[in-house]
Short mmCIF file of C-alpha atoms and ligand atoms in Angstrom, two decimals:
data_model
loop_
_atom_site.label_atom_id
_atom_site.label_comp_id
_atom_site.label_asym_id
_atom_site.label_seq_id
_atom_site.Cartn_x
_atom_site.Cartn_y
_atom_site.Cartn_z
CA MET A 27 26.00 10.96 2.65
CA ARG A 28 24.06 7.75 3.06
CA PHE A 29 20.29 7.51 2.89
CA LEU A 30 17.81 4.73 3.54
CA HIS A 31 14.58 4.89 1.58
CA THR A 32 11.50 3.14 2.94
CA SER A 33 7.81 3.65 2.22
CA ASP A 34 4.17 2.68 2.63
CA TRP A 35 4.37 1.25 6.13
CA HIS A 36 0.59 1.36 6.50
CA LEU A 37 0.88 0.93 10.26
CA GLY A 38 -2.43 -0.26 11.69
CA LYS A 39 -3.46 -2.19 8.61
CA THR A 40 -5.20 -5.47 9.33
CA LEU A 41 -5.72 -8.34 6.90
CA LYS A 42 -9.15 -10.01 7.10
CA GLY A 43 -9.31 -8.83 10.69
CA ARG A 44 -5.84 -10.13 11.58
CA SER A 45 -3.50 -7.58 13.19
CA ARG A 46 -0.10 -7.16 11.53
CA SER A 47 1.30 -5.18 14.42
CA ASP A 48 3.90 -7.78 15.48
CA GLU A 49 5.17 -8.02 11.92
CA HIS A 50 5.32 -4.25 11.60
CA GLU A 51 7.28 -4.01 14.83
CA ALA A 52 9.73 -6.66 13.60
CA ALA A 53 10.14 -4.99 10.20
CA LEU A 54 10.82 -1.59 11.78
CA SER A 55 13.41 -3.08 14.06
CA GLU A 56 14.99 -4.80 11.04
CA ILE A 57 15.17 -1.39 9.35
CA LEU A 58 16.79 0.13 12.44
CA ASP A 59 19.41 -2.62 12.36
CA LEU A 60 20.15 -1.72 8.74
CA VAL A 61 20.38 1.97 9.62
CA ARG A 62 23.04 1.08 12.20
CA ARG A 63 24.90 -1.44 10.10
CA GLU A 64 24.93 0.63 6.91
CA GLN A 65 25.80 3.84 8.76
CA VAL A 66 22.88 5.71 7.33
CA ASP A 67 22.76 9.48 7.84
CA CYS A 68 19.14 10.12 6.94
CA VAL A 69 16.00 7.98 6.50
CA LEU A 70 13.56 8.93 3.72
CA ILE A 71 9.94 7.85 4.22
CA THR A 72 7.80 8.46 1.17
CA GLY A 73 4.30 8.48 2.66
CA ASP A 74 1.53 6.28 3.98
CA LEU A 75 3.10 5.95 7.40
CA PHE A 76 -0.32 5.01 8.73
CA ASP A 77 -3.04 3.02 7.04
CA SER A 78 -5.91 5.11 8.28
CA GLN A 79 -6.51 8.75 9.01
CA ALA A 80 -7.10 7.88 12.67
CA PRO A 81 -4.48 5.22 13.42
CA PRO A 82 -4.77 3.09 16.59
CA PRO A 83 -2.48 4.10 19.50
CA GLU A 84 -0.43 0.91 19.00
CA SER A 85 0.51 2.10 15.50
CA GLU A 86 1.51 5.50 16.79
CA ARG A 87 3.64 3.83 19.45
CA LEU A 88 5.49 1.84 16.76
CA ALA A 89 6.11 4.95 14.68
CA PHE A 90 7.17 7.18 17.58
CA ASN A 91 9.49 4.51 19.01
CA PHE A 92 11.14 4.14 15.62
CA PHE A 93 11.84 7.86 15.43
CA SER A 94 13.13 8.11 18.97
CA GLU A 95 15.50 5.21 18.19
CA LEU A 96 16.69 7.19 15.15
CA ARG A 97 17.35 10.14 17.41
CA GLY A 98 19.45 7.91 19.65
CA LEU A 99 21.54 7.02 16.61
CA ASN A 100 21.84 10.68 15.62
CA VAL A 101 20.15 9.92 12.30
CA SER A 102 17.75 12.40 10.72
CA ALA A 103 14.65 11.62 8.68
CA VAL A 104 12.26 13.17 6.20
CA ILE A 105 8.61 12.06 6.14
CA ILE A 106 6.17 13.12 3.44
CA GLY A 107 2.40 12.65 3.52
CA GLY A 108 0.74 9.89 1.49
CA ASN A 109 -2.87 9.53 0.44
CA HIS A 110 -3.63 7.43 3.52
CA ASP A 111 -2.12 9.90 5.98
CA HIS A 112 -4.15 12.66 7.53
CA PRO A 113 -2.27 15.87 6.64
CA ARG A 114 -3.34 17.62 9.83
CA ARG A 115 -2.37 14.65 11.98
CA LEU A 116 1.13 14.83 10.51
CA LEU A 117 1.09 18.58 10.94
CA ALA A 118 0.30 18.10 14.64
CA ILE A 119 3.60 16.31 15.26
CA ARG A 120 5.71 18.35 12.85
CA ASP A 121 7.14 20.91 15.25
CA VAL A 122 7.99 18.38 17.97
CA PHE A 123 9.66 16.10 15.42
CA ARG A 124 11.63 19.07 14.11
CA LEU A 125 13.41 19.21 17.48
CA ILE A 126 14.84 15.74 16.89
CA ASP A 127 15.86 16.48 13.30
CA ILE A 128 12.89 14.66 11.77
CA HIS A 129 11.31 16.71 9.02
CA VAL A 130 7.61 16.14 8.41
CA ARG A 131 5.94 17.49 5.29
CA PRO A 132 2.23 16.66 5.14
CA GLU A 133 1.46 18.66 1.99
CA PRO A 134 3.37 20.37 -0.85
CA VAL A 135 4.81 23.77 0.06
CA ARG A 136 7.11 26.30 -1.63
CA PRO A 137 10.86 25.67 -1.44
CA VAL A 138 11.31 28.54 1.05
CA ASP A 139 8.52 27.21 3.26
CA GLY A 140 10.15 23.82 3.66
CA GLY A 141 9.52 22.29 0.24
CA VAL A 142 13.28 21.80 0.03
CA ILE A 143 15.06 20.51 3.11
CA GLN A 144 18.75 21.26 3.44
CA LEU A 145 20.81 18.74 5.31
CA GLN A 146 24.45 19.25 6.28
CA LYS A 147 26.62 16.35 7.32
CA ASN A 148 30.34 15.67 7.21
CA GLY A 149 30.96 18.76 5.09
CA GLU A 150 28.40 17.71 2.46
CA ARG A 151 25.08 19.35 1.71
CA ALA A 152 21.94 17.60 0.53
CA GLU A 153 18.98 19.33 -1.08
CA ILE A 154 15.90 17.20 -0.47
CA ALA A 155 12.90 18.37 -2.50
CA VAL A 156 9.58 16.98 -1.24
CA LEU A 157 6.33 16.42 -3.08
CA PRO A 158 3.79 14.89 -0.66
CA PHE A 159 0.55 13.44 -2.04
CA VAL A 160 -2.07 15.90 -3.15
CA THR A 161 -5.59 15.00 -4.30
CA ALA A 162 -6.96 16.03 -7.67
CA GLY A 163 -9.44 18.23 -5.81
CA ARG A 164 -6.66 20.20 -4.12
CA ILE A 165 -4.02 20.26 -6.85
CA GLU A 166 -5.05 23.66 -8.17
CA ASP A 167 -4.71 25.32 -4.75
CA ALA A 168 -1.46 23.47 -4.03
CA ALA A 169 0.02 24.59 -7.36
CA LYS A 170 -1.07 28.18 -6.78
CA LEU A 171 0.52 28.14 -3.36
CA MET A 172 3.74 26.77 -4.83
CA GLY A 173 4.18 29.64 -7.28
CA PRO A 174 2.04 32.02 -9.32
CA GLU A 175 3.85 30.95 -12.50
CA ILE A 176 2.31 27.50 -12.12
CA GLU A 177 -1.19 28.88 -12.50
CA ARG A 178 -1.14 28.60 -16.25
CA PHE A 179 -0.78 24.81 -16.07
CA GLN A 180 -3.87 22.65 -16.41
CA GLY A 181 -4.53 19.14 -15.22
CA TYR A 182 -3.02 17.02 -12.48
CA ALA A 183 0.07 15.66 -14.23
CA GLU A 184 1.08 19.03 -15.70
CA ARG A 185 0.76 20.78 -12.37
CA ILE A 186 2.77 18.07 -10.60
CA ALA A 187 5.46 18.47 -13.28
CA ALA A 188 5.55 22.24 -12.74
CA MET A 189 5.76 21.78 -8.97
CA SER A 190 8.58 19.29 -9.40
CA ASP A 191 10.45 21.85 -11.55
CA THR A 192 9.99 24.58 -8.95
CA LEU A 193 11.15 22.31 -6.11
CA THR A 194 14.28 21.07 -7.86
CA LYS A 195 15.62 24.40 -9.16
CA SER A 196 18.27 24.56 -6.45
CA PHE A 197 19.82 21.21 -7.45
CA SER A 198 23.47 21.84 -8.33
CA ALA A 199 26.73 20.04 -9.02
CA LYS A 200 27.91 20.96 -5.52
CA THR A 201 25.02 19.34 -3.68
CA ILE A 202 23.48 15.92 -3.20
CA ASN A 203 20.12 16.19 -4.93
CA LEU A 204 17.13 14.13 -3.90
CA LEU A 205 13.45 14.29 -4.76
CA MET A 206 10.81 12.51 -2.66
CA ALA A 207 7.27 12.07 -4.00
CA HIS A 208 4.11 10.13 -3.20
CA LEU A 209 2.36 9.64 -6.49
CA TYR A 210 1.52 7.22 -9.28
CA VAL A 211 4.00 7.12 -12.14
CA ASP A 212 2.33 6.13 -15.39
CA GLY A 213 3.30 2.62 -16.45
CA ALA A 214 4.44 1.45 -13.00
CA GLN A 215 3.05 -1.82 -11.68
CA THR A 216 0.30 -1.78 -9.06
CA SER A 217 -0.59 -4.60 -6.65
CA LEU A 218 -4.38 -4.27 -6.34
CA SER A 219 -3.80 -3.27 -2.74
CA GLU A 220 -3.33 0.44 -3.27
CA ARG A 221 -6.44 2.60 -3.01
CA GLU A 222 -7.77 2.09 -6.51
CA ILE A 223 -9.01 5.59 -7.13
CA HIS A 224 -5.51 6.97 -6.50
CA VAL A 225 -3.71 4.77 -9.04
CA ALA A 226 -5.78 5.72 -12.07
CA LYS A 227 -6.39 8.75 -14.20
CA PRO A 228 -6.05 11.62 -13.53
CA TYR A 229 -3.30 10.62 -11.08
CA ALA A 230 -0.93 9.07 -13.61
CA VAL A 231 2.18 11.22 -13.85
CA SER A 232 4.71 10.78 -16.66
CA PRO A 233 8.20 9.69 -15.56
CA GLN A 234 9.49 12.51 -17.81
CA THR A 235 8.10 14.83 -15.14
CA PHE A 236 11.21 14.23 -13.08
CA PRO A 237 14.48 16.18 -13.31
CA SER A 238 17.65 14.69 -14.77
CA THR A 239 19.70 16.40 -12.06
CA ALA A 240 18.71 14.17 -9.12
CA HIS A 241 21.01 11.60 -7.57
CA TYR A 242 17.94 9.62 -6.65
CA ILE A 243 14.17 9.99 -6.77
CA ALA A 244 12.45 8.29 -3.83
CA LEU A 245 8.93 7.26 -4.71
CA GLY A 246 6.07 6.10 -2.53
CA HIS A 247 2.49 4.95 -3.18
CA LEU A 248 2.88 1.67 -5.06
CA HIS A 249 3.47 -1.35 -2.85
CA ARG A 250 5.49 -3.39 -5.31
CA PRO A 251 9.20 -2.57 -5.07
CA GLN A 252 10.34 -1.41 -8.50
CA GLU A 253 12.62 0.88 -10.40
CA VAL A 254 11.02 3.39 -12.75
CA ALA A 255 12.67 4.44 -16.01
CA ALA A 256 13.09 8.20 -15.56
CA PRO A 257 15.72 10.89 -16.32
CA SER A 258 17.30 10.16 -12.89
CA ARG A 259 17.40 6.91 -10.90
CA ALA A 260 13.91 6.51 -9.49
CA MET A 261 12.58 3.75 -7.24
CA TYR A 262 9.46 2.75 -5.44
CA ALA A 263 10.80 1.31 -2.19
CA GLY A 264 7.46 -0.51 -1.86
CA SER A 265 5.67 -1.50 1.33
CA ILE A 266 7.59 -3.27 4.11
CA LEU A 267 5.06 -6.12 4.53
CA GLN A 268 2.96 -8.01 2.02
CA LEU A 269 -0.14 -6.05 2.93
CA ASP A 270 -2.67 -7.94 0.87
CA PHE A 271 -2.89 -11.12 -1.21
CA GLY A 272 -2.25 -9.03 -4.33
CA GLU A 273 1.30 -8.60 -2.93
CA ARG A 274 2.05 -12.29 -2.38
CA ASP A 275 5.38 -13.33 -3.91
CA GLN A 276 6.77 -9.80 -3.61
CA GLN A 277 10.14 -9.58 -1.87
CA LYS A 278 9.87 -6.51 0.33
CA ARG A 279 12.93 -4.32 0.73
CA VAL A 280 14.41 -0.96 1.56
CA VAL A 281 16.87 0.98 -0.59
CA VAL A 282 20.20 2.38 0.58
CA ILE A 283 21.64 5.27 -1.40
CA ASP A 284 25.24 6.39 -1.17
CA ALA A 285 25.50 9.84 -2.75
CA LYS A 286 28.27 12.36 -3.25
CA PRO A 287 28.06 15.67 -5.11
CA GLY A 288 28.97 15.61 -8.78
CA ARG A 289 28.80 11.85 -9.39
CA PRO A 290 26.13 9.17 -9.74
CA ALA A 291 24.81 7.61 -6.56
CA ALA A 292 25.32 3.97 -5.61
CA VAL A 293 21.88 2.45 -5.06
CA GLU A 294 21.35 -0.91 -3.40
CA SER A 295 18.28 -2.90 -2.29
CA TYR A 296 18.19 -4.75 1.03
CA PRO A 297 15.54 -7.46 1.34
CA LEU A 298 13.38 -7.47 4.48
CA ALA A 299 12.72 -10.82 6.15
CA SER A 300 10.36 -9.88 8.99
CA GLY A 301 6.93 -9.97 7.39
CA ARG A 302 5.00 -13.19 7.02
CA GLN A 303 4.45 -14.48 3.50
CA LEU A 304 0.95 -14.46 2.07
CA ARG A 305 0.12 -17.60 0.17
CA ASP A 306 -2.67 -19.13 -1.93
CA VAL A 307 -3.24 -22.83 -1.28
CA SER A 308 -5.83 -25.20 -2.66
CA GLY A 309 -6.80 -28.86 -2.39
CA THR A 310 -9.18 -31.25 -0.71
CA LEU A 311 -9.43 -31.28 3.07
CA ASP A 312 -7.16 -34.33 3.23
CA GLU A 313 -4.58 -32.82 0.89
CA LEU A 314 -4.46 -29.61 2.90
CA LYS A 315 -4.17 -31.55 6.14
CA ALA A 316 -1.22 -33.47 4.74
CA ALA A 317 0.49 -30.31 3.50
CA SER A 318 -0.25 -28.13 6.54
CA GLU A 319 3.27 -28.46 8.00
CA SER A 320 4.81 -27.10 4.81
CA PHE A 321 2.84 -23.84 5.05
CA GLY A 322 4.91 -22.78 8.06
CA ASN A 323 3.97 -19.40 9.37
CA ASP A 324 2.45 -18.14 6.12
CA LEU A 325 -0.91 -16.38 6.11
CA LEU A 326 -3.19 -18.32 3.82
CA ARG A 327 -5.95 -17.82 1.32
CA VAL A 328 -7.48 -21.28 1.01
CA THR A 329 -9.50 -22.75 -1.81
CA ILE A 330 -10.97 -26.01 -0.60
CA LYS A 331 -12.22 -28.60 -3.07
CA VAL A 332 -15.48 -30.25 -2.03
CA ASP A 333 -18.23 -32.19 -3.81
CA LYS A 334 -20.87 -29.80 -2.60
CA PRO A 335 -21.03 -27.03 -0.05
CA THR A 336 -21.79 -28.18 3.46
CA SER A 337 -22.00 -25.97 6.48
CA GLY A 338 -19.05 -26.16 8.85
CA THR A 339 -16.43 -26.74 6.16
CA ALA A 340 -14.81 -23.37 6.85
CA ASP A 341 -14.59 -24.15 10.58
CA THR A 342 -12.93 -27.48 9.83
CA VAL A 343 -10.39 -25.70 7.62
CA ARG A 344 -9.65 -23.18 10.37
CA ASP A 345 -9.07 -26.03 12.82
CA ILE A 346 -6.47 -27.58 10.52
CA LEU A 347 -4.98 -24.28 9.31
CA PRO A 348 -5.18 -21.58 11.99
CA ASN A 349 -3.50 -19.14 9.58
CA ALA A 350 -6.29 -19.43 7.02
CA LEU A 351 -7.53 -15.86 6.66
CA GLU A 352 -9.84 -16.41 3.73
CA ILE A 353 -11.60 -19.64 2.77
CA ARG A 354 -13.30 -20.28 -0.53
CA LEU A 355 -15.21 -23.41 -1.51
CA ASP A 356 -14.62 -24.90 -4.92
CA TYR A 357 -17.21 -27.45 -6.08
CA PRO A 358 -18.63 -28.53 -9.40
CA ARG A 359 -21.41 -26.17 -10.33
CA GLN A 360 -23.98 -27.31 -12.82
CA GLU A 361 -23.27 -25.90 -16.22
CA ALA A 362 -25.71 -23.07 -16.58
CA GLU A 363 -27.86 -23.56 -19.63
CA PRO A 364 -28.97 -20.29 -21.10
CA MET A 365 -32.07 -19.48 -19.10
CA GLN A 366 -35.22 -18.70 -20.96
CA ILE A 367 -36.76 -16.34 -18.48
CA ALA A 368 -39.73 -15.07 -20.43
CA GLY A 369 -42.66 -17.40 -19.95
CA ALA A 370 -40.76 -19.77 -17.63
CA ASP A 371 -42.30 -21.04 -14.43
CA PRO A 372 -40.82 -18.97 -11.55
CA HIS A 373 -40.54 -22.00 -9.32
CA ASP A 374 -38.63 -23.83 -12.02
CA LEU A 375 -36.28 -20.86 -12.42
CA PHE A 376 -35.70 -20.78 -8.68
CA THR A 377 -34.90 -24.51 -8.61
CA ARG A 378 -32.38 -24.18 -11.43
CA PHE A 379 -30.78 -21.16 -9.83
CA TYR A 380 -30.52 -22.97 -6.48
CA MET A 381 -28.96 -26.04 -8.09
CA HIS A 382 -26.46 -23.89 -9.89
CA GLN A 383 -25.43 -22.13 -6.69
CA ARG A 384 -25.50 -25.02 -4.24
CA ALA A 385 -25.07 -28.13 -6.40
CA SER A 386 -28.16 -29.74 -4.82
CA SER A 387 -31.92 -29.40 -5.16
CA PRO A 388 -33.77 -27.17 -2.74
CA SER A 389 -35.47 -29.05 0.09
CA ASP A 390 -39.28 -29.35 0.09
CA GLU A 391 -39.32 -26.83 2.87
CA MET A 392 -37.22 -24.38 0.84
CA SER A 393 -39.44 -24.86 -2.21
CA ALA A 394 -42.55 -24.20 -0.15
CA LEU A 395 -40.95 -21.08 1.30
CA PHE A 396 -40.12 -19.82 -2.18
CA ARG A 397 -43.75 -20.36 -3.34
CA LYS A 398 -45.07 -18.54 -0.31
CA LEU A 399 -42.73 -15.57 -0.80
CA TYR A 400 -43.45 -15.45 -4.51
CA GLU A 401 -47.18 -15.33 -3.91
CA GLU A 402 -46.80 -12.66 -1.29
CA ALA A 403 -44.72 -10.61 -3.72
CA LEU A 404 -47.40 -11.03 -6.41
CA ASP A 405 -50.09 -9.93 -4.01
CA ALA A 406 -48.08 -6.93 -2.97
CA SER A 407 -47.50 -5.85 -6.55
CA VAL A 408 -51.18 -5.61 -7.49
MN1 MN B 510 -0.42 5.67 -1.13
#
């Protein structure tokens, strides 16, 4: 059987207010092309389908169109919930999706309740164990629900490990064995674009948590595509677009897995070309103007070198570089001498602070305003 693993779509995510919808649509259609070309039997989506708990209708349209296209190709899919997905929103579509052979699992459940999905194709059987994201606040309940024997385990990582054991018990030499999980594996590389609180303790799970009996472990949550050293082959497919500047330079991809019972799977990455590149550029206004052609379609974070900040610089940059999403000014700031605050004249302190920030002295008007405010504050404090 052949599987395509993709993850962390984050449909609906904007970057500095810029919609990524066109890029998402292109990337999903690129994935559909791969599904056709590589004769994939089942698509594995390891969470964070949507960026927000209440995704815009446009994002839902992209997702639903993708799945109806899959149906047209007679390809099944398994979707697990990520930390960005709303479990009950996924639950709402679960039964309808079931009718088109798309299996949605918003939260961890016992093997008999759908925690292991059995897929039959061409005389082969796959056991797909699923471990959707669960918060630290809900892990105890989730573990209890999974099996009373798990109750003795303490802590997030230990409970996840016990749940993984329970879910993968049916893996055998006669079946194709897959585990899907949305979680943070200790030691894996983050991109600063994941939700920070969910890629730190207590969420770090040891790679030794995973079984040695899997053909492939499909991981979601981290946006950087990477393989994880674990007892079975384990990969973060990564996001399908560079979602934030922390992901610039990352080649996005999907993974195709060819698996047969009783032997190791063939695992191959396919780069995705649809998303626009995110890029850091810096220089003077003239330098950037001269180089603007070479930036192509890239979305830019611009550092502009100026002598001193003047209003309107950002607008000028946007005129030259319409793809500039973030603009920072870089100018020589006066070296801050250690400030002796005690006993110093407040107006003098203000002047030095202003010069440090703006590289010019405050105007007479500004100085007068400071004095006035300072006196008012003194009056108010007596
Ligand atoms: Mn996530």
